[in-house]
Coordinates of C-alpha atoms in Angstrom, one line a residue:
X16 CA 161.7 184.2 109.1
X17 CA 163.9 181.6 108.9
X18 CA 163.7 178.8 112.0
X19 CA 166.5 177.0 113.4
X20 CA 164.9 173.9 114.8
X21 CA 166.3 170.8 114.6
X22 CA 163.3 169.6 112.3
X23 CA 164.9 171.9 109.5
X24 CA 168.2 170.0 109.0
X25 CA 166.9 167.3 106.9
X26 CA 169.9 165.9 105.2
X27 CA 171.9 166.1 108.6
X28 CA 168.8 164.3 110.7
X29 CA 168.6 161.7 108.0
X30 CA 172.3 160.7 107.8
X31 CA 172.6 160.2 111.7
X32 CA 169.3 158.6 111.9
X33 CA 170.0 156.1 109.1
X34 CA 173.8 155.8 110.7
X35 CA 171.8 154.8 114.2
X36 CA 169.6 152.2 112.4
X37 CA 172.8 150.7 110.7
X38 CA 174.2 150.3 114.6
X39 CA 170.7 148.7 115.5
X40 CA 170.6 146.1 112.7
X41 CA 174.4 145.3 113.1
X42 CA 173.9 144.6 116.9
X43 CA 170.5 142.8 116.6
X44 CA 172.6 140.3 113.8
X45 CA 175.3 140.1 116.3
X46 CA 173.4 139.7 120.0
X47 CA 171.1 136.8 118.0
X48 CA 174.0 134.8 116.9
X49 CA 175.8 135.1 120.3
X50 CA 172.7 134.4 122.6
X51 CA 172.9 131.0 120.4
X52 CA 176.4 130.3 121.1
X53 CA 175.9 131.5 125.2
X54 CA 173.2 129.0 125.3
X55 CA 175.1 126.2 124.5
X56 CA 179.0 127.0 125.0
X57 CA 179.3 126.6 128.7
X58 CA 183.0 128.4 128.3
X59 CA 182.0 131.6 127.8
X60 CA 180.1 131.7 131.2
X61 CA 183.8 132.1 132.5
X62 CA 185.0 134.8 130.2
X63 CA 185.6 137.8 132.5
X64 CA 184.7 140.7 130.0
X65 CA 181.2 139.2 129.1
X66 CA 180.0 138.5 132.7
X67 CA 181.4 142.0 133.6
X68 CA 179.1 143.4 130.5
X69 CA 176.2 141.2 132.1
X70 CA 176.5 142.4 135.7
X71 CA 177.2 146.2 134.5
X72 CA 175.0 149.1 133.6
X73 CA 175.7 148.5 129.9
X74 CA 174.3 144.9 130.0
X75 CA 171.9 146.5 127.5
X76 CA 174.9 146.0 125.1
X77 CA 173.8 142.6 125.0
X78 CA 170.0 143.1 125.1
X79 CA 168.5 142.3 121.6
X80 CA 165.5 143.8 122.7
X81 CA 167.4 147.4 123.4
X82 CA 168.4 147.4 119.7
X83 CA 164.8 146.2 118.5
X84 CA 163.5 149.4 120.8
X85 CA 166.1 151.7 118.6
X86 CA 164.5 150.8 115.4
X87 CA 161.2 151.4 116.8
X88 CA 161.8 154.8 118.5
X89 CA 163.3 155.9 115.3
X90 CA 160.3 154.6 113.4
X91 CA 158.1 156.5 115.6
X92 CA 159.9 159.7 114.9
X93 CA 160.0 159.1 111.6
X94 CA 156.2 158.7 111.3
X95 CA 155.4 161.5 113.2
X96 CA 156.9 163.7 111.0
X97 CA 153.9 163.8 109.0
X98 CA 151.6 167.2 109.0
X99 CA 147.9 165.6 108.7
X100 CA 145.4 168.5 108.9
X101 CA 142.2 166.5 108.1
X102 CA 140.9 163.1 108.3
X103 CA 141.2 162.4 104.6
X104 CA 144.9 162.1 105.1
X105 CA 144.8 160.1 107.6
X106 CA 143.1 157.3 105.5
X107 CA 145.5 157.8 103.0
X108 CA 148.9 157.6 105.6
X109 CA 147.1 154.3 107.0
X110 CA 146.4 152.6 103.8
X111 CA 150.0 154.0 102.3
X112 CA 151.6 152.4 105.3
X113 CA 150.0 149.1 105.3
X114 CA 151.4 148.5 101.8
X115 CA 154.7 150.3 102.9
X116 CA 155.3 147.2 104.8
X117 CA 153.5 144.9 103.2
X118 CA 155.5 144.8 99.7
X119 CA 158.8 145.0 101.3
X120 CA 157.4 141.6 103.6
X121 CA 155.5 140.2 100.4
X122 CA 159.1 140.2 98.5
X123 CA 161.2 139.0 101.5
X124 CA 159.0 136.1 102.1
X125 CA 159.3 135.3 98.3
X126 CA 163.1 135.0 98.8
X127 CA 162.8 133.0 101.8
X128 CA 160.4 130.4 100.0
X129 CA 163.1 130.1 97.5
X130 CA 165.9 129.9 100.1
X131 CA 163.7 127.0 101.4
X132 CA 163.5 125.4 98.0
X133 CA 166.9 125.5 97.6
X134 CA 168.4 124.3 100.8
X135 CA 165.8 124.4 103.1
X136 CA 166.0 124.6 107.1
X137 CA 168.3 122.6 109.2
X138 CA 168.2 124.9 112.6
X139 CA 166.2 121.6 113.9
X140 CA 168.6 119.1 112.9
X141 CA 171.5 120.7 114.9
X142 CA 169.7 119.1 118.3
X143 CA 172.2 116.5 117.7
X144 CA 175.2 118.8 118.2
X145 CA 173.8 121.3 120.7
X146 CA 170.9 122.0 122.7
X147 CA 169.3 125.7 122.3
X148 CA 165.3 125.3 122.2
X149 CA 165.3 129.0 120.8
X150 CA 167.2 128.2 118.2
X151 CA 165.8 125.1 117.1
X152 CA 162.1 126.0 117.8
X153 CA 161.9 127.4 114.1
X154 CA 160.9 126.3 110.6
X155 CA 159.1 122.9 111.6
X156 CA 156.6 123.7 108.7
X157 CA 156.4 123.0 104.9
X158 CA 156.0 126.5 102.8
X159 CA 154.0 127.5 99.7
X160 CA 153.5 130.4 97.3
X161 CA 150.3 130.5 98.9
X162 CA 152.3 131.2 102.2
X163 CA 154.2 134.1 100.2
X164 CA 151.3 135.9 99.3
X165 CA 149.4 135.7 102.4
X166 CA 152.3 136.5 104.4
X167 CA 151.6 140.6 104.8
X168 CA 148.4 139.6 106.2
X169 CA 149.5 136.8 108.3
X170 CA 152.5 139.1 109.8
X171 CA 150.8 142.7 109.8
X172 CA 147.3 141.5 110.8
X173 CA 147.5 137.9 112.7
X174 CA 150.7 138.2 113.9
X175 CA 151.7 135.1 112.1
X176 CA 155.7 135.2 112.2
X177 CA 156.4 131.5 110.9
X178 CA 157.8 132.3 107.8
X179 CA 160.3 134.7 109.1
X180 CA 160.6 135.1 112.8
X181 CA 162.4 138.6 113.2
X182 CA 158.9 140.0 111.9
X183 CA 157.0 139.5 115.3
X184 CA 157.5 143.1 116.1
X185 CA 156.1 144.6 112.6
X186 CA 152.3 144.1 113.5
X187 CA 153.2 146.1 116.7
X188 CA 155.0 148.8 114.7
X189 CA 152.3 148.7 112.2
X190 CA 149.3 149.5 115.0
X191 CA 151.9 152.1 116.5
X192 CA 152.0 154.0 112.9
X193 CA 148.0 154.2 113.2
X194 CA 148.0 155.5 116.6
X195 CA 150.5 158.2 115.6
X196 CA 148.6 159.4 112.3
X197 CA 145.6 159.6 114.6
X198 CA 147.2 161.6 117.3
X199 CA 149.3 163.5 114.7
X200 CA 146.1 164.6 113.1
X201 CA 144.6 165.5 117.0
X202 CA 147.4 167.8 117.3
X203 CA 147.2 169.7 114.2
X204 CA 143.6 170.2 114.1
X205 CA 143.9 171.1 117.7
X206 CA 146.8 173.3 118.6
X207 CA 146.5 176.4 116.8
X208 CA 143.3 177.5 118.4
X209 CA 142.9 174.7 121.1
X210 CA 146.1 174.3 122.7
X211 CA 144.9 173.3 126.3
X212 CA 142.9 170.4 124.5
X213 CA 146.2 169.5 122.9
X214 CA 148.3 169.0 126.0
X215 CA 145.0 167.3 128.0
X216 CA 145.4 164.7 125.0
X217 CA 149.3 164.5 124.9
X218 CA 149.1 164.2 129.1
X219 CA 146.4 161.9 128.9
X220 CA 148.4 159.4 126.4
X221 CA 151.2 159.6 128.4
X222 CA 149.4 158.7 131.9
X223 CA 148.3 155.6 129.5
X224 CA 151.6 154.5 128.2
X225 CA 151.9 151.6 131.0
X226 CA 149.0 150.2 129.4
X227 CA 150.4 149.3 126.0
X228 CA 153.2 147.0 125.2
X229 CA 156.8 148.3 125.3
X230 CA 157.2 148.0 121.5
X231 CA 154.0 150.3 121.2
X232 CA 155.6 152.6 123.7
X233 CA 158.9 152.4 122.1
X234 CA 157.4 153.8 119.0
X235 CA 155.3 156.4 121.0
X236 CA 158.4 157.7 122.5
X237 CA 159.7 158.5 119.1
X238 CA 156.6 160.4 118.3
X239 CA 157.1 162.6 121.6
X240 CA 160.9 163.1 120.4
X241 CA 158.9 164.8 117.0
X242 CA 156.6 166.6 119.1
X243 CA 159.2 168.4 121.4
X244 CA 160.9 169.8 117.7
X245 CA 157.3 171.1 116.7
X246 CA 157.2 174.8 115.9
X247 CA 153.8 175.3 117.0
X248 CA 154.4 174.3 120.8
X249 CA 154.8 177.7 122.6
X250 CA 152.7 177.4 125.7
X251 CA 155.4 177.0 128.5
X252 CA 153.2 176.5 131.7
X253 CA 151.3 173.5 129.3
X254 CA 154.6 172.2 128.0
X255 CA 156.0 172.2 131.2
X256 CA 153.3 170.2 132.9
X257 CA 153.2 167.6 130.1
X258 CA 157.0 167.3 130.9
X259 CA 155.9 166.5 134.6
X260 CA 153.7 164.2 133.4
X261 CA 156.3 162.5 131.7
X262 CA 158.6 162.2 134.5
X263 CA 155.6 160.9 137.0
X264 CA 155.7 158.4 134.4
X265 CA 159.0 157.5 134.3
X266 CA 159.1 157.1 137.9
X267 CA 156.1 154.2 137.8
X268 CA 157.8 152.6 134.5
X269 CA 159.8 149.1 134.9
X270 CA 163.4 150.0 134.8
X271 CA 163.7 147.7 131.3
X272 CA 161.4 150.1 129.5
X273 CA 163.4 153.7 131.0
X274 CA 166.0 153.2 128.0
X275 CA 163.3 154.4 125.3
X276 CA 163.1 157.9 126.4
X277 CA 166.8 157.8 126.7
X278 CA 167.1 156.6 123.2
X279 CA 164.1 159.6 122.1
X280 CA 166.7 162.1 123.6
X281 CA 169.7 160.6 122.2
X282 CA 167.8 161.0 118.7
X283 CA 166.9 164.5 119.7
X284 CA 170.0 166.1 121.3
X285 CA 172.9 164.1 118.7
X286 CA 173.2 166.9 116.5
X287 CA 174.4 168.9 119.5
X288 CA 177.0 166.6 120.3
X289 CA 179.2 166.9 117.4
X290 CA 181.5 163.9 117.9
X291 CA 178.7 161.5 118.1
X292 CA 176.9 162.6 115.3
X293 CA 179.8 162.6 112.9
X294 CA 180.6 159.0 114.2
X295 CA 176.6 158.0 113.5
X296 CA 176.4 159.9 110.2
X297 CA 179.9 158.0 108.9
X298 CA 179.5 156.4 105.3
X299 CA 180.0 153.0 106.9
X300 CA 177.0 153.2 109.4
X301 CA 174.7 154.7 106.9
X302 CA 175.6 152.3 104.8
X303 CA 174.3 150.0 107.1
X304 CA 171.8 151.7 107.5
X305 CA 170.6 151.6 104.0
X306 CA 170.9 147.8 104.8
X307 CA 168.8 148.0 107.5
X308 CA 165.7 145.8 106.3
X309 CA 167.5 143.7 104.4
X310 CA 170.0 142.9 107.5
X311 CA 167.1 142.7 109.8
X312 CA 165.0 140.8 107.2
X313 CA 167.5 137.8 106.3
X314 CA 169.6 136.8 109.0
X315 CA 168.0 134.8 110.8
X316 CA 166.4 132.8 107.7
X317 CA 169.8 132.3 106.6
X318 CA 171.6 131.2 110.1
X319 CA 168.4 128.7 110.3
X320 CA 169.1 127.3 106.7
X321 CA 172.5 127.7 105.2
X322 CA 174.4 128.4 108.7
X323 CA 172.8 125.5 110.2
X324 CA 173.6 123.2 107.5
X325 CA 177.4 124.5 107.4
X326 CA 177.9 123.7 111.2
X327 CA 175.9 120.3 110.8
X328 CA 178.2 119.3 107.9
X329 CA 181.3 120.8 109.4
X330 CA 181.4 120.0 113.3
X331 CA 182.7 116.3 112.7
X332 CA 185.7 117.4 110.8
X333 CA 186.5 121.0 112.4
X334 CA 184.8 120.7 116.0
X335 CA 181.3 122.8 117.0
X336 CA 183.6 125.9 117.7
X337 CA 185.2 126.0 114.4
X338 CA 182.1 124.7 112.2
X339 CA 180.2 127.6 114.2
X340 CA 182.7 130.2 113.4
X341 CA 182.7 129.7 109.8
X342 CA 179.0 129.2 109.8
X343 CA 178.6 133.0 111.0
X344 CA 181.1 134.1 108.4
X345 CA 179.0 132.7 105.6
X346 CA 175.7 133.8 107.2
X347 CA 177.3 137.2 107.7
X348 CA 178.5 137.4 104.1
X349 CA 175.3 136.1 102.4
X350 CA 173.2 138.1 104.9
X351 CA 175.3 141.4 103.2
X352 CA 175.2 140.2 99.4
X353 CA 171.6 139.2 99.9
X354 CA 170.8 142.9 101.5
X355 CA 172.4 145.0 98.9
X356 CA 170.7 143.1 95.9
X357 CA 167.4 143.2 97.8
X358 CA 168.3 147.2 98.5
X359 CA 168.4 147.9 95.0
X360 CA 165.8 146.3 93.5
X361 CA 162.6 144.8 95.4
X362 CA 163.0 147.4 98.1
X363 CA 163.0 150.0 95.5
X364 CA 160.4 148.5 93.5
X365 CA 158.5 148.5 96.9
X366 CA 159.0 152.3 97.8
X367 CA 157.7 152.8 93.8
X368 CA 154.4 151.1 94.0
X369 CA 153.4 152.7 97.5
X370 CA 154.3 156.1 95.8
X371 CA 151.8 155.0 93.1
X372 CA 149.3 153.9 95.4
X373 CA 149.6 156.9 97.6
X374 CA 149.2 159.4 94.6
X375 CA 146.1 157.3 93.6
X376 CA 144.5 157.8 96.7
X377 CA 145.0 161.2 97.1
X378 CA 143.4 161.5 93.4
X379 CA 140.4 159.3 94.6
X380 CA 139.9 161.2 97.9
X381 CA 140.6 164.9 96.1
X382 CA 143.5 165.9 98.3

């Protein structure tokens, strides 16, 4: 019998998921640069529409954490799509996930190393033009190929983001993935015969969420979204009890974290909001979604190198405001060019290697 769950529409789902990733990455790019100029351009404080946004319920639009969380909710949702039936599959998924993140990190850091050799980083030198401690606090060290080779370990294990500051969130994403694989194993193991124990685990996990970092909560919220679609969740009383625990949690969570569940609901119900699904499934947004890893990875190193150098060189002749505008356009263009090249070369190579590792591990463990 053909089921009609949303999970059985992979093509349309992936289209609008990619669109959401595209919207998130371009907003992270825009908000990061806006935050820098807002810090030093005092005239921005008097622009009515900016003040109106910041004082309204829509202030999240200018909050980079909101767009980070959208990435993380989507990440948790996609990771939770895995059906794991035994502990060997958990091991394979965890190791493969490490390499799924490690190889893109390695290749990106190699490109950043080339950028360091060719151009260098000048963000700290912009202090003579304006004061923005946040922007000027990055890239004070020298880098070598050894740093590139150790970058996956430093970023995913010890959370050293020195070579690429936007990667500060990846360790939490990686930890969240391991947690999701473990809980999916428990659910797949318990759900057929021990539904009560399964929902007990879900309720305990739900009530423990405030103990975790907000980014881990975001990934777990994505897992919850996937569980809502799970075909095997059929017990209405247990499901209702789990919903009550989520509503109780929402009451106690800080307001800043409530939008995690709003994002989850957006992912879950967007296929039923046809006009919004069409927008998010549009070619421009899905194109951005394909480039999302590259845009996220390269926009800040480029801003701190080529972008900062352009501001320094052009500020005397053009004035700081126009120099920043030119710098922004240069960084935007280079980010897209490098992201497109990266997507069609290094990113595909990383996916190919990861698939081969996954196949090898399955053969090794006889799965």
